[in-house]
Amino acid sequence: MKEECSSNSNIIEINCFSLEALEEMVNYLYTGKSPNMDKMALEMLGIGDKYKLQQLKLMAEESMVHNLSIKNACNYLVCGELYLVKF
């Protein structure tokens, strides 16, 4: 996971999340909504945690609870522990 900011430019490289997730974050920052949350909940949880976007993190947690299944339970548990989600 690497982020860089050059003092000579206005470019910030963020390599720890997918382009789609970053676009979703920007959409959330402008609108307060995340229409693709169900598809991107795990990445949005990470983004919310990393950038201290508590409402986004909460939205991701709620989406994960709503979409919890046997197929994704282990992934959700690991991510929940990684990002200190209160169960």
Coordinates of N, CA and C in Angstrom, one line a residue:
M1 N 0.8 -1.2 0.0 CA 0.0 0.0 0.0 C 0.9 1.2 0.0
K2 N 0.7 2.0 -1.0 CA 1.6 3.2 -1.2 C 0.8 4.4 -1.6
E3 N 1.1 5.5 -1.0 CA 0.5 6.7 -1.4 C 1.7 7.7 -1.6
E4 N 1.6 8.5 -2.6 CA 2.7 9.4 -2.9 C 2.1 10.8 -3.2
C5 N 2.8 11.8 -2.8 CA 2.4 13.2 -3.1 C 3.6 13.9 -3.5
S6 N 3.7 14.3 -4.7 CA 4.9 15.1 -5.2 C 4.7 16.6 -4.9
S7 N 5.7 17.2 -4.4 CA 5.5 18.7 -4.1 C 5.5 19.5 -5.4
N8 N 5.9 18.9 -6.5 CA 6.0 19.6 -7.8 C 4.7 19.5 -8.6
S9 N 3.8 18.7 -8.1 CA 2.5 18.5 -8.9 C 1.3 18.4 -8.0
N10 N 0.2 18.4 -8.6 CA -1.1 18.2 -7.8 C -1.6 16.8 -8.0
I11 N -0.7 15.8 -8.1 CA -1.0 14.4 -8.3 C -0.8 13.6 -7.1
I12 N -1.8 12.9 -6.7 CA -1.6 12.0 -5.6 C -1.9 10.6 -6.1
E13 N -1.0 9.7 -5.9 CA -1.1 8.3 -6.3 C -1.7 7.5 -5.1
I14 N -2.8 6.8 -5.4 CA -3.3 5.9 -4.4 C -3.4 4.5 -5.0
N15 N -2.6 3.6 -4.5 CA -2.5 2.3 -5.1 C -3.1 1.2 -4.3
C16 N -3.7 1.5 -3.2 CA -4.2 0.4 -2.3 C -5.7 0.1 -2.5
F17 N -6.4 0.8 -3.4 CA -7.8 0.5 -3.7 C -8.0 0.6 -5.2
S18 N -9.1 -0.1 -5.6 CA -9.4 -0.1 -7.1 C -9.9 1.2 -7.5
L19 N -9.7 1.5 -8.8 CA -10.2 2.7 -9.4 C -11.7 2.9 -9.2
E20 N -12.4 1.8 -9.4 CA -13.9 1.8 -9.2 C -14.2 2.2 -7.7
A21 N -13.5 1.7 -6.8 CA -13.8 2.1 -5.4 C -13.5 3.5 -5.1
L22 N -12.4 4.0 -5.7 CA -12.0 5.4 -5.5 C -13.1 6.3 -6.2
E23 N -13.6 5.9 -7.3 CA -14.6 6.7 -8.0 C -15.9 6.7 -7.1
E24 N -16.2 5.6 -6.5 CA -17.3 5.5 -5.6 C -17.1 6.4 -4.4
M25 N -15.9 6.5 -3.9 CA -15.6 7.4 -2.7 C -15.8 8.8 -3.1
V26 N -15.4 9.2 -4.3 CA -15.5 10.6 -4.8 C -17.0 10.9 -4.9
N27 N -17.8 9.9 -5.5 CA -19.2 10.1 -5.6 C -19.8 10.3 -4.2
Y28 N -19.4 9.5 -3.2 CA -19.9 9.6 -1.9 C -19.6 11.0 -1.3
L29 N -18.3 11.5 -1.5 CA -17.9 12.8 -1.0 C -18.8 13.9 -1.6
Y30 N -19.2 13.8 -2.8 CA -20.0 14.9 -3.4 C -21.5 14.7 -3.1
T31 N -22.0 13.5 -3.0 CA -23.4 13.3 -2.9 C -23.9 12.8 -1.6
G32 N -23.0 12.2 -0.8 CA -23.4 11.5 0.4 C -24.0 10.2 0.2
K33 N -23.9 9.7 -1.0 CA -24.5 8.4 -1.4 C -23.5 7.5 -2.0
S34 N -23.7 6.2 -2.0 CA -22.8 5.2 -2.6 C -23.7 4.2 -3.3
P35 N -24.1 4.4 -4.5 CA -25.1 3.5 -5.2 C -24.5 2.1 -5.4
N36 N -23.2 1.9 -5.4 CA -22.7 0.6 -5.7 C -22.1 -0.1 -4.4
M37 N -22.6 0.4 -3.3 CA -22.1 -0.1 -2.0 C -22.2 -1.6 -1.9
D38 N -23.3 -2.2 -2.3 CA -23.5 -3.7 -2.1 C -22.4 -4.4 -2.9
K39 N -21.9 -3.9 -4.0 CA -20.8 -4.6 -4.7 C -19.4 -4.3 -4.2
M40 N -19.3 -3.2 -3.5 CA -18.0 -2.7 -3.1 C -17.8 -2.5 -1.6
A41 N -18.7 -3.2 -0.8 CA -18.7 -2.9 0.6 C -17.3 -3.1 1.3
L42 N -16.6 -4.2 0.9 CA -15.3 -4.5 1.6 C -14.3 -3.4 1.3
E43 N -14.2 -2.9 0.1 CA -13.3 -1.8 -0.2 C -13.7 -0.5 0.4
M44 N -15.0 -0.3 0.4 CA -15.5 1.0 1.0 C -15.3 1.0 2.5
L45 N -15.4 -0.2 3.1 CA -15.0 -0.3 4.5 C -13.6 0.1 4.7
G46 N -12.7 -0.4 3.9 CA -11.3 0.0 4.0 C -11.0 1.5 3.7
I47 N -11.7 2.0 2.7 CA -11.5 3.4 2.4 C -12.1 4.3 3.6
G48 N -13.2 3.9 4.1 CA -13.8 4.7 5.2 C -12.9 4.7 6.4
D49 N -12.3 3.5 6.7 CA -11.4 3.4 7.8 C -10.1 4.2 7.6
K50 N -9.5 4.0 6.4 CA -8.2 4.7 6.1 C -8.3 6.2 6.1
Y51 N -9.4 6.7 5.5 CA -9.5 8.2 5.4 C -10.5 8.8 6.4
K52 N -10.8 8.0 7.4 CA -11.6 8.5 8.6 C -13.0 9.1 8.1
L53 N -13.6 8.4 7.2 CA -14.9 8.7 6.7 C -15.9 7.8 7.4
Q54 N -16.2 8.2 8.6 CA -17.0 7.3 9.5 C -18.4 7.0 9.0
Q55 N -19.0 7.9 8.3 CA -20.4 7.6 7.8 C -20.3 6.6 6.6
L56 N -19.2 6.8 5.8 CA -19.0 5.8 4.7 C -18.7 4.4 5.3
K57 N -17.9 4.4 6.3 CA -17.6 3.1 7.0 C -18.8 2.5 7.5
L58 N -19.7 3.3 8.2 CA -20.9 2.7 8.7 C -21.9 2.2 7.6
M59 N -21.9 2.9 6.5 CA -22.7 2.5 5.3 C -22.2 1.1 4.8
A60 N -20.9 1.0 4.8 CA -20.3 -0.3 4.3 C -20.7 -1.4 5.3
E61 N -20.6 -1.1 6.6 CA -20.9 -2.1 7.6 C -22.4 -2.6 7.5
E62 N -23.3 -1.6 7.3 CA -24.7 -1.9 7.2 C -24.9 -2.8 5.9
S63 N -24.2 -2.4 4.8 CA -24.4 -3.2 3.6 C -23.9 -4.6 3.8
M64 N -22.8 -4.8 4.5 CA -22.2 -6.1 4.8 C -23.2 -6.9 5.6
V65 N -23.8 -6.3 6.6 CA -24.8 -7.1 7.5 C -26.0 -7.5 6.6
H66 N -26.4 -6.6 5.8 CA -27.6 -6.9 4.9 C -27.3 -8.0 3.9
N67 N -26.1 -8.1 3.4 CA -25.7 -9.1 2.4 C -24.9 -10.3 2.9
L68 N -24.9 -10.4 4.2 CA -24.2 -11.5 4.9 C -24.7 -12.9 4.4
S69 N -23.8 -13.8 4.0 CA -24.2 -15.1 3.6 C -23.1 -16.1 4.0
I70 N -23.3 -17.4 3.8 CA -22.3 -18.4 4.1 C -21.1 -18.2 3.2
K71 N -21.3 -17.8 2.0 CA -20.2 -17.6 1.1 C -19.2 -16.5 1.4
N72 N -19.7 -15.4 2.1 CA -18.9 -14.3 2.3 C -18.6 -14.1 3.8
A73 N -19.1 -14.9 4.7 CA -19.0 -14.7 6.1 C -17.5 -14.6 6.6
C74 N -16.7 -15.5 6.1 CA -15.3 -15.5 6.5 C -14.6 -14.2 6.1
N75 N -14.8 -13.8 4.8 CA -14.2 -12.5 4.3 C -14.7 -11.4 5.2
Y76 N -16.0 -11.3 5.5 CA -16.5 -10.2 6.3 C -15.9 -10.2 7.7
L77 N -15.8 -11.4 8.3 CA -15.2 -11.5 9.6 C -13.8 -11.0 9.6
V78 N -12.9 -11.4 8.7 CA -11.6 -11.0 8.6 C -11.5 -9.5 8.4
C79 N -12.2 -8.9 7.5 CA -12.2 -7.5 7.2 C -12.8 -6.7 8.4
G80 N -13.8 -7.3 9.0 CA -14.3 -6.6 10.2 C -13.3 -6.5 11.3
E81 N -12.5 -7.5 11.5 CA -11.5 -7.5 12.6 C -10.3 -6.5 12.1
L82 N -10.0 -6.6 10.9 CA -8.9 -5.7 10.4 C -9.3 -4.2 10.5
Y83 N -10.5 -3.9 10.3 CA -10.9 -2.4 10.4 C -11.6 -2.1 11.7
L84 N -11.5 -3.0 12.7 CA -12.0 -2.7 14.0 C -13.5 -2.5 14.0
V85 N -14.3 -3.3 13.3 CA -15.7 -3.1 13.3 C -16.3 -3.7 14.6
K86 N -17.2 -3.0 15.2 CA -17.8 -3.5 16.5 C -18.9 -4.4 16.1
F87 N -18.8 -5.7 16.5 CA -19.9 -6.6 16.2 C -20.9 -6.6 17.2

